[in-house]
Amino acid sequence: MACFALLAGLWLIALPAFGQDASYFESQHMQRLDEAAPDFLLSDPYGSTLNLSELRGHTVILHFWATWCEPCRVELPTLEGLAHQMAERGVILLAVAIDTEADAARVQRYAHDLGVSFPVYLAREGAISDRYWSWGVPVTYLIDPGGRLIARSLGPRNWASASMQTLITQIAVPVTPKSQESISR
Amino acid sequence: MNNSLIGFAVAATLGVTNATACDYCLISQGISPLLVQNGAGLKVAQRYTRLDNVYEGTDKVDNPGVKEEYWATELSGFYGFSERFLVLVNVPLRKTRGDGELIEGPDGKPESEHMTGGAAGLGDLSVLGRYTLFSHHTLDTSTLLAGVFGLKFPTGSTNQHSDQGEYLDAHLQLGTGSTDLLLGVSANHVLGRYSFSTNLLDSITGEGETGDTRHRFGNSLNYDVTGKYRVTPTVVGKSPNELFLSLGVNGEYRRREKLDGDTVPDSGGNTIYLTPGIQYLAGTHWIVETTWQYAVYHDLNETQLGENYRLVASATYLF
């Protein structure tokens, strides 16, 4: 019995590590990363600002898109359900439009028309490195509570799928919820 | 035909070229070799190859009037079963045209023997798999090393005739008549606006029937090193369209061929190309590109017709 308990304990300790193994992300068509996420400043249409460093302790889904990006148009609404479900686990979704011509109001309206209720940010109104989206859009990063980039997803995907919810659940560390509303307004 | 006559025919015929039915070479050379792609897609490529220079080893000599031309339309489909494993199928439609056959004259110099003709139709189908052996990604870079393996099947006809009613030379046939094993490695490194790729693809050939002879093309090694630079946009943000320029060095080393078991001395060798190219990503689904593979170095065994250049244009649709 003690042996079983020991094995179970080891399994629980090893689970988070296993969950972030390169092969695990590859099985989800993601690239494993392991480096500090460059800090950034985002500004929403209401004048609130947000630093990545303020989000320490939370798992962050950092998603880049553009209004001219056709696959983004399909992908963005799939983040809607995920954002609500994961908010209670302390997972924060930051959707950043990289448009250089559309203004913040137009970007917000565009997202709203797609049924998106979470706040969207405009990259050029903040201070964020274009290194994040030099791969093109859509591109999505997973950032762990310690502020490290742990995975990158190139291209569109269905974030509402069960496999994505499982993945986010596994990498999310339960913390006091910080809702999308509270970080943006 | 007895062995001595075969031997005479081998010795007298110099017209073996270095441009064989290597329809899969395209997938290991060029600015966006499919071997470094992921996901799923379809590609249509058009290639034109011209040979009208004669070489003795590395020296260019007078051409007595021999010319060969090859057109290939290649249809490729690829599908990534996972982030690591991708399968690719290549179906070539070929057209060949020969004008004259290189023979050795009484004074030992190359002469042209009257021959005209060509063929058109399905070439040799090939199936390849790519497995990523190593990958390392950072915010700014992506590095992949993959192993490649596959088979080329003898789906192309090998009994086409010339206008004079003789069997066409093996190189002008639509296929090689053999099942070949393909093995290779592929490495790719992306750094911001720059990307570098290198590919090696080894073809281990089998023996096939060509006309009324047994023909075995020499094993070959295709190699490629290509650098690519995103000219525009400098920063992604305005539109999904991107323009790249590329420059590559690639080539093909081929061992001597065998005809009815006898080695053909005037066969095999090495050809190196300098390959500038241009690539345009139109939206998120389309890639169009063109390359010009200009042969800058020949080292052909004995006397052979060598390639001048290959022109390649392609369109890829990514799902």
PDB file of N, CA and C in Angstrom, chain B residues 36-89:
ATOM      1  N   VAL B  36      10.609  20.284 -46.254  1.00  0.00           N
ATOM      2  CA  VAL B  36      10.648  21.075 -45.027  1.00  0.00           C
ATOM      3  C   VAL B  36       9.290  21.697 -44.729  1.00  0.00           C
ATOM      4  N   GLN B  37       8.303  21.341 -45.497  1.00  0.00           N
ATOM      5  CA  GLN B  37       6.962  21.842 -45.238  1.00  0.00           C
ATOM      6  C   GLN B  37       6.283  20.986 -44.176  1.00  0.00           C
ATOM      7  N   ASN B  38       5.204  21.517 -43.647  1.00  0.00           N
ATOM      8  CA  ASN B  38       4.405  20.734 -42.728  1.00  0.00           C
ATOM      9  C   ASN B  38       2.945  20.917 -43.083  1.00  0.00           C
ATOM     10  N   GLY B  39       2.082  20.307 -42.354  1.00  0.00           N
ATOM     11  CA  GLY B  39       0.669  20.438 -42.654  1.00  0.00           C
ATOM     12  C   GLY B  39       0.294  19.604 -43.863  1.00  0.00           C
ATOM     13  N   ALA B  40      -0.610  20.136 -44.682  1.00  0.00           N
ATOM     14  CA  ALA B  40      -1.049  19.408 -45.859  1.00  0.00           C
ATOM     15  C   ALA B  40      -1.154  20.362 -47.026  1.00  0.00           C
ATOM     16  N   GLY B  41      -0.905  19.835 -48.207  1.00  0.00           N
ATOM     17  CA  GLY B  41      -0.989  20.709 -49.366  1.00  0.00           C
ATOM     18  C   GLY B  41      -0.855  19.962 -50.670  1.00  0.00           C
ATOM     19  N   LEU B  42      -1.046  20.708 -51.724  1.00  0.00           N
ATOM     20  CA  LEU B  42      -0.881  20.179 -53.079  1.00  0.00           C
ATOM     21  C   LEU B  42       0.052  21.115 -53.823  1.00  0.00           C
ATOM     22  N   LYS B  43       0.894  20.533 -54.651  1.00  0.00           N
ATOM     23  CA  LYS B  43       1.843  21.351 -55.397  1.00  0.00           C
ATOM     24  C   LYS B  43       1.837  20.915 -56.854  1.00  0.00           C
ATOM     25  N   VAL B  44       1.850  21.893 -57.734  1.00  0.00           N
ATOM     26  CA  VAL B  44       2.017  21.630 -59.165  1.00  0.00           C
ATOM     27  C   VAL B  44       3.277  22.350 -59.600  1.00  0.00           C
ATOM     28  N   ALA B  45       4.195  21.610 -60.178  1.00  0.00           N
ATOM     29  CA  ALA B  45       5.454  22.207 -60.614  1.00  0.00           C
ATOM     30  C   ALA B  45       5.695  21.883 -62.081  1.00  0.00           C
ATOM     31  N   GLN B  46       6.216  22.853 -62.767  1.00  0.00           N
ATOM     32  CA  GLN B  46       6.571  22.656 -64.170  1.00  0.00           C
ATOM     33  C   GLN B  46       8.074  22.847 -64.293  1.00  0.00           C
ATOM     34  N   ARG B  47       8.721  21.876 -64.912  1.00  0.00           N
ATOM     35  CA  ARG B  47      10.181  21.947 -65.037  1.00  0.00           C
ATOM     36  C   ARG B  47      10.580  21.755 -66.491  1.00  0.00           C
ATOM     37  N   TYR B  48      11.512  22.542 -66.911  1.00  0.00           N
ATOM     38  CA  TYR B  48      12.066  22.397 -68.255  1.00  0.00           C
ATOM     39  C   TYR B  48      13.572  22.226 -68.128  1.00  0.00           C
ATOM     40  N   THR B  49      14.100  21.196 -68.758  1.00  0.00           N
ATOM     41  CA  THR B  49      15.535  20.923 -68.698  1.00  0.00           C
ATOM     42  C   THR B  49      16.081  20.863 -70.120  1.00  0.00           C
ATOM     43  N   ARG B  50      17.184  21.525 -70.318  1.00  0.00           N
ATOM     44  CA  ARG B  50      17.764  21.561 -71.663  1.00  0.00           C
ATOM     45  C   ARG B  50      19.214  21.079 -71.600  1.00  0.00           C
ATOM     46  N   LEU B  51      19.561  20.218 -72.570  1.00  0.00           N
ATOM     47  CA  LEU B  51      20.928  19.718 -72.672  1.00  0.00           C
ATOM     48  C   LEU B  51      21.386  19.892 -74.114  1.00  0.00           C
ATOM     49  N   ASP B  52      22.319  20.793 -74.342  1.00  0.00           N
ATOM     50  CA  ASP B  52      22.913  20.855 -75.679  1.00  0.00           C
ATOM     51  C   ASP B  52      24.380  21.261 -75.624  1.00  0.00           C
ATOM     52  N   ASN B  53      25.019  20.930 -74.519  1.00  0.00           N
ATOM     53  CA  ASN B  53      26.466  21.086 -74.412  1.00  0.00           C
ATOM     54  C   ASN B  53      27.100  19.715 -74.230  1.00  0.00           C
ATOM     55  N   VAL B  54      28.262  19.537 -74.820  1.00  0.00           N
ATOM     56  CA  VAL B  54      28.959  18.255 -74.709  1.00  0.00           C
ATOM     57  C   VAL B  54      30.206  18.454 -73.845  1.00  0.00           C
ATOM     58  N   TYR B  55      30.407  17.526 -72.934  1.00  0.00           N
ATOM     59  CA  TYR B  55      31.528  17.626 -72.001  1.00  0.00           C
ATOM     60  C   TYR B  55      32.387  16.365 -72.058  1.00  0.00           C
ATOM     61  N   GLU B  56      33.687  16.588 -71.954  1.00  0.00           N
ATOM     62  CA  GLU B  56      34.625  15.494 -71.718  1.00  0.00           C
ATOM     63  C   GLU B  56      35.227  15.775 -70.343  1.00  0.00           C
ATOM     64  N   GLY B  57      34.745  15.050 -69.380  1.00  0.00           N
ATOM     65  CA  GLY B  57      35.156  15.359 -68.013  1.00  0.00           C
ATOM     66  C   GLY B  57      34.623  16.719 -67.616  1.00  0.00           C
ATOM     67  N   THR B  58      35.549  17.636 -67.323  1.00  0.00           N
ATOM     68  CA  THR B  58      35.114  18.985 -66.948  1.00  0.00           C
ATOM     69  C   THR B  58      35.177  19.950 -68.135  1.00  0.00           C
ATOM     70  N   ASP B  59      35.704  19.476 -69.279  1.00  0.00           N
ATOM     71  CA  ASP B  59      35.893  20.362 -70.428  1.00  0.00           C
ATOM     72  C   ASP B  59      34.699  20.341 -71.366  1.00  0.00           C
ATOM     73  N   LYS B  60      34.316  21.525 -71.767  1.00  0.00           N
ATOM     74  CA  LYS B  60      33.250  21.639 -72.761  1.00  0.00           C
ATOM     75  C   LYS B  60      33.886  21.514 -74.148  1.00  0.00           C
ATOM     76  N   VAL B  61      33.292  20.652 -74.973  1.00  0.00           N
ATOM     77  CA  VAL B  61      33.838  20.451 -76.323  1.00  0.00           C
ATOM     78  C   VAL B  61      32.741  20.775 -77.336  1.00  0.00           C
ATOM     79  N   ASP B  62      33.132  20.776 -78.613  1.00  0.00           N
ATOM     80  CA  ASP B  62      32.164  21.124 -79.659  1.00  0.00           C
ATOM     81  C   ASP B  62      31.019  20.123 -79.701  1.00  0.00           C
ATOM     82  N   ASN B  63      29.834  20.662 -79.805  1.00  0.00           N
ATOM     83  CA  ASN B  63      28.653  19.815 -79.917  1.00  0.00           C
ATOM     84  C   ASN B  63      28.378  19.568 -81.395  1.00  0.00           C
ATOM     85  N   PRO B  64      28.351  18.301 -81.803  1.00  0.00           N
ATOM     86  CA  PRO B  64      28.092  18.010 -83.228  1.00  0.00           C
ATOM     87  C   PRO B  64      26.629  18.202 -83.622  1.00  0.00           C
ATOM     88  N   GLY B  65      25.800  18.708 -82.733  1.00  0.00           N
ATOM     89  CA  GLY B  65      24.398  18.979 -83.086  1.00  0.00           C
ATOM     90  C   GLY B  65      23.405  18.089 -82.371  1.00  0.00           C
ATOM     91  N   VAL B  66      23.737  17.745 -81.155  1.00  0.00           N
ATOM     92  CA  VAL B  66      22.845  16.884 -80.370  1.00  0.00           C
ATOM     93  C   VAL B  66      22.135  17.739 -79.321  1.00  0.00           C
ATOM     94  N   LYS B  67      20.863  17.445 -79.141  1.00  0.00           N
ATOM     95  CA  LYS B  67      20.102  18.220 -78.155  1.00  0.00           C
ATOM     96  C   LYS B  67      19.049  17.332 -77.509  1.00  0.00           C
ATOM     97  N   GLU B  68      18.859  17.536 -76.230  1.00  0.00           N
ATOM     98  CA  GLU B  68      17.772  16.843 -75.530  1.00  0.00           C
ATOM     99  C   GLU B  68      17.004  17.858 -74.702  1.00  0.00           C
ATOM    100  N   GLU B  69      15.701  17.669 -74.640  1.00  0.00           N
ATOM    101  CA  GLU B  69      14.856  18.555 -73.836  1.00  0.00           C
ATOM    102  C   GLU B  69      13.868  17.706 -73.038  1.00  0.00           C
ATOM    103  N   TYR B  70      13.623  18.152 -71.831  1.00  0.00           N
ATOM    104  CA  TYR B  70      12.712  17.438 -70.940  1.00  0.00           C
ATOM    105  C   TYR B  70      11.723  18.418 -70.330  1.00  0.00           C
ATOM    106  N   TRP B  71      10.481  18.056 -70.360  1.00  0.00           N
ATOM    107  CA  TRP B  71       9.447  18.835 -69.679  1.00  0.00           C
ATOM    108  C   TRP B  71       8.814  17.902 -68.638  1.00  0.00           C
ATOM    109  N   ALA B  72       8.602  18.401 -67.490  1.00  0.00           N
ATOM    110  CA  ALA B  72       7.942  17.575 -66.473  1.00  0.00           C
ATOM    111  C   ALA B  72       6.926  18.421 -65.712  1.00  0.00           C
ATOM    112  N   THR B  73       5.734  17.923 -65.644  1.00  0.00           N
ATOM    113  CA  THR B  73       4.717  18.530 -64.795  1.00  0.00           C
ATOM    114  C   THR B  73       4.549  17.599 -63.602  1.00  0.00           C
ATOM    115  N   GLU B  74       4.874  18.102 -62.449  1.00  0.00           N
ATOM    116  CA  GLU B  74       4.861  17.243 -61.268  1.00  0.00           C
ATOM    117  C   GLU B  74       3.710  17.629 -60.341  1.00  0.00           C
ATOM    118  N   LEU B  75       2.925  16.663 -60.010  1.00  0.00           N
ATOM    119  CA  LEU B  75       1.827  16.865 -59.076  1.00  0.00           C
ATOM    120  C   LEU B  75       2.221  16.212 -57.760  1.00  0.00           C
ATOM    121  N   SER B  76       2.292  17.009 -56.727  1.00  0.00           N
ATOM    122  CA  SER B  76       2.708  16.474 -55.423  1.00  0.00           C
ATOM    123  C   SER B  76       1.642  16.775 -54.380  1.00  0.00           C
ATOM    124  N   GLY B  77       1.414  15.808 -53.554  1.00  0.00           N
ATOM    125  CA  GLY B  77       0.515  15.998 -52.423  1.00  0.00           C
ATOM    126  C   GLY B  77       1.242  15.589 -51.166  1.00  0.00           C
ATOM    127  N   PHE B  78       1.090  16.384 -50.115  1.00  0.00           N
ATOM    128  CA  PHE B  78       1.751  16.011 -48.869  1.00  0.00           C
ATOM    129  C   PHE B  78       0.798  16.198 -47.701  1.00  0.00           C
ATOM    130  N   TYR B  79       1.011  15.364 -46.697  1.00  0.00           N
ATOM    131  CA  TYR B  79       0.137  15.409 -45.522  1.00  0.00           C
ATOM    132  C   TYR B  79       0.952  15.103 -44.277  1.00  0.00           C
ATOM    133  N   GLY B  80       0.871  15.991 -43.300  1.00  0.00           N
ATOM    134  CA  GLY B  80       1.579  15.773 -42.049  1.00  0.00           C
ATOM    135  C   GLY B  80       0.687  15.038 -41.057  1.00  0.00           C
ATOM    136  N   PHE B  81       1.024  13.805 -40.788  1.00  0.00           N
ATOM    137  CA  PHE B  81       0.223  13.029 -39.844  1.00  0.00           C
ATOM    138  C   PHE B  81       0.428  13.519 -38.407  1.00  0.00           C
ATOM    139  N   SER B  82       1.591  14.111 -38.173  1.00  0.00           N
ATOM    140  CA  SER B  82       1.866  14.712 -36.868  1.00  0.00           C
ATOM    141  C   SER B  82       2.892  15.795 -37.105  1.00  0.00           C
ATOM    142  N   GLU B  83       3.329  16.431 -36.023  1.00  0.00           N
ATOM    143  CA  GLU B  83       4.350  17.467 -36.159  1.00  0.00           C
ATOM    144  C   GLU B  83       5.654  16.867 -36.673  1.00  0.00           C
ATOM    145  N   ARG B  84       5.829  15.547 -36.489  1.00  0.00           N
ATOM    146  CA  ARG B  84       7.086  14.911 -36.869  1.00  0.00           C
ATOM    147  C   ARG B  84       7.039  14.109 -38.164  1.00  0.00           C
ATOM    148  N   PHE B  85       5.862  13.622 -38.543  1.00  0.00           N
ATOM    149  CA  PHE B  85       5.818  12.668 -39.647  1.00  0.00           C
ATOM    150  C   PHE B  85       4.959  13.185 -40.790  1.00  0.00           C
ATOM    151  N   LEU B  86       5.573  13.251 -41.960  1.00  0.00           N
ATOM    152  CA  LEU B  86       4.882  13.758 -43.145  1.00  0.00           C
ATOM    153  C   LEU B  86       5.081  12.773 -44.304  1.00  0.00           C
ATOM    154  N   VAL B  87       4.042  12.578 -45.074  1.00  0.00           N
ATOM    155  CA  VAL B  87       4.122  11.695 -46.247  1.00  0.00           C
ATOM    156  C   VAL B  87       3.862  12.522 -47.495  1.00  0.00           C
ATOM    157  N   LEU B  88       4.612  12.224 -48.534  1.00  0.00           N
ATOM    158  CA  LEU B  88       4.518  12.987 -49.781  1.00  0.00           C
ATOM    159  C   LEU B  88       4.426  12.020 -50.964  1.00  0.00           C
ATOM    160  N   VAL B  89       3.532  12.304 -51.870  1.00  0.00           N
ATOM    161  CA  VAL B  89       3.394  11.502 -53.092  1.00  0.00           C
ATOM    162  C   VAL B  89       3.655  12.421 -54.282  1.00  0.00           C
TER     163      VAL B  89
END
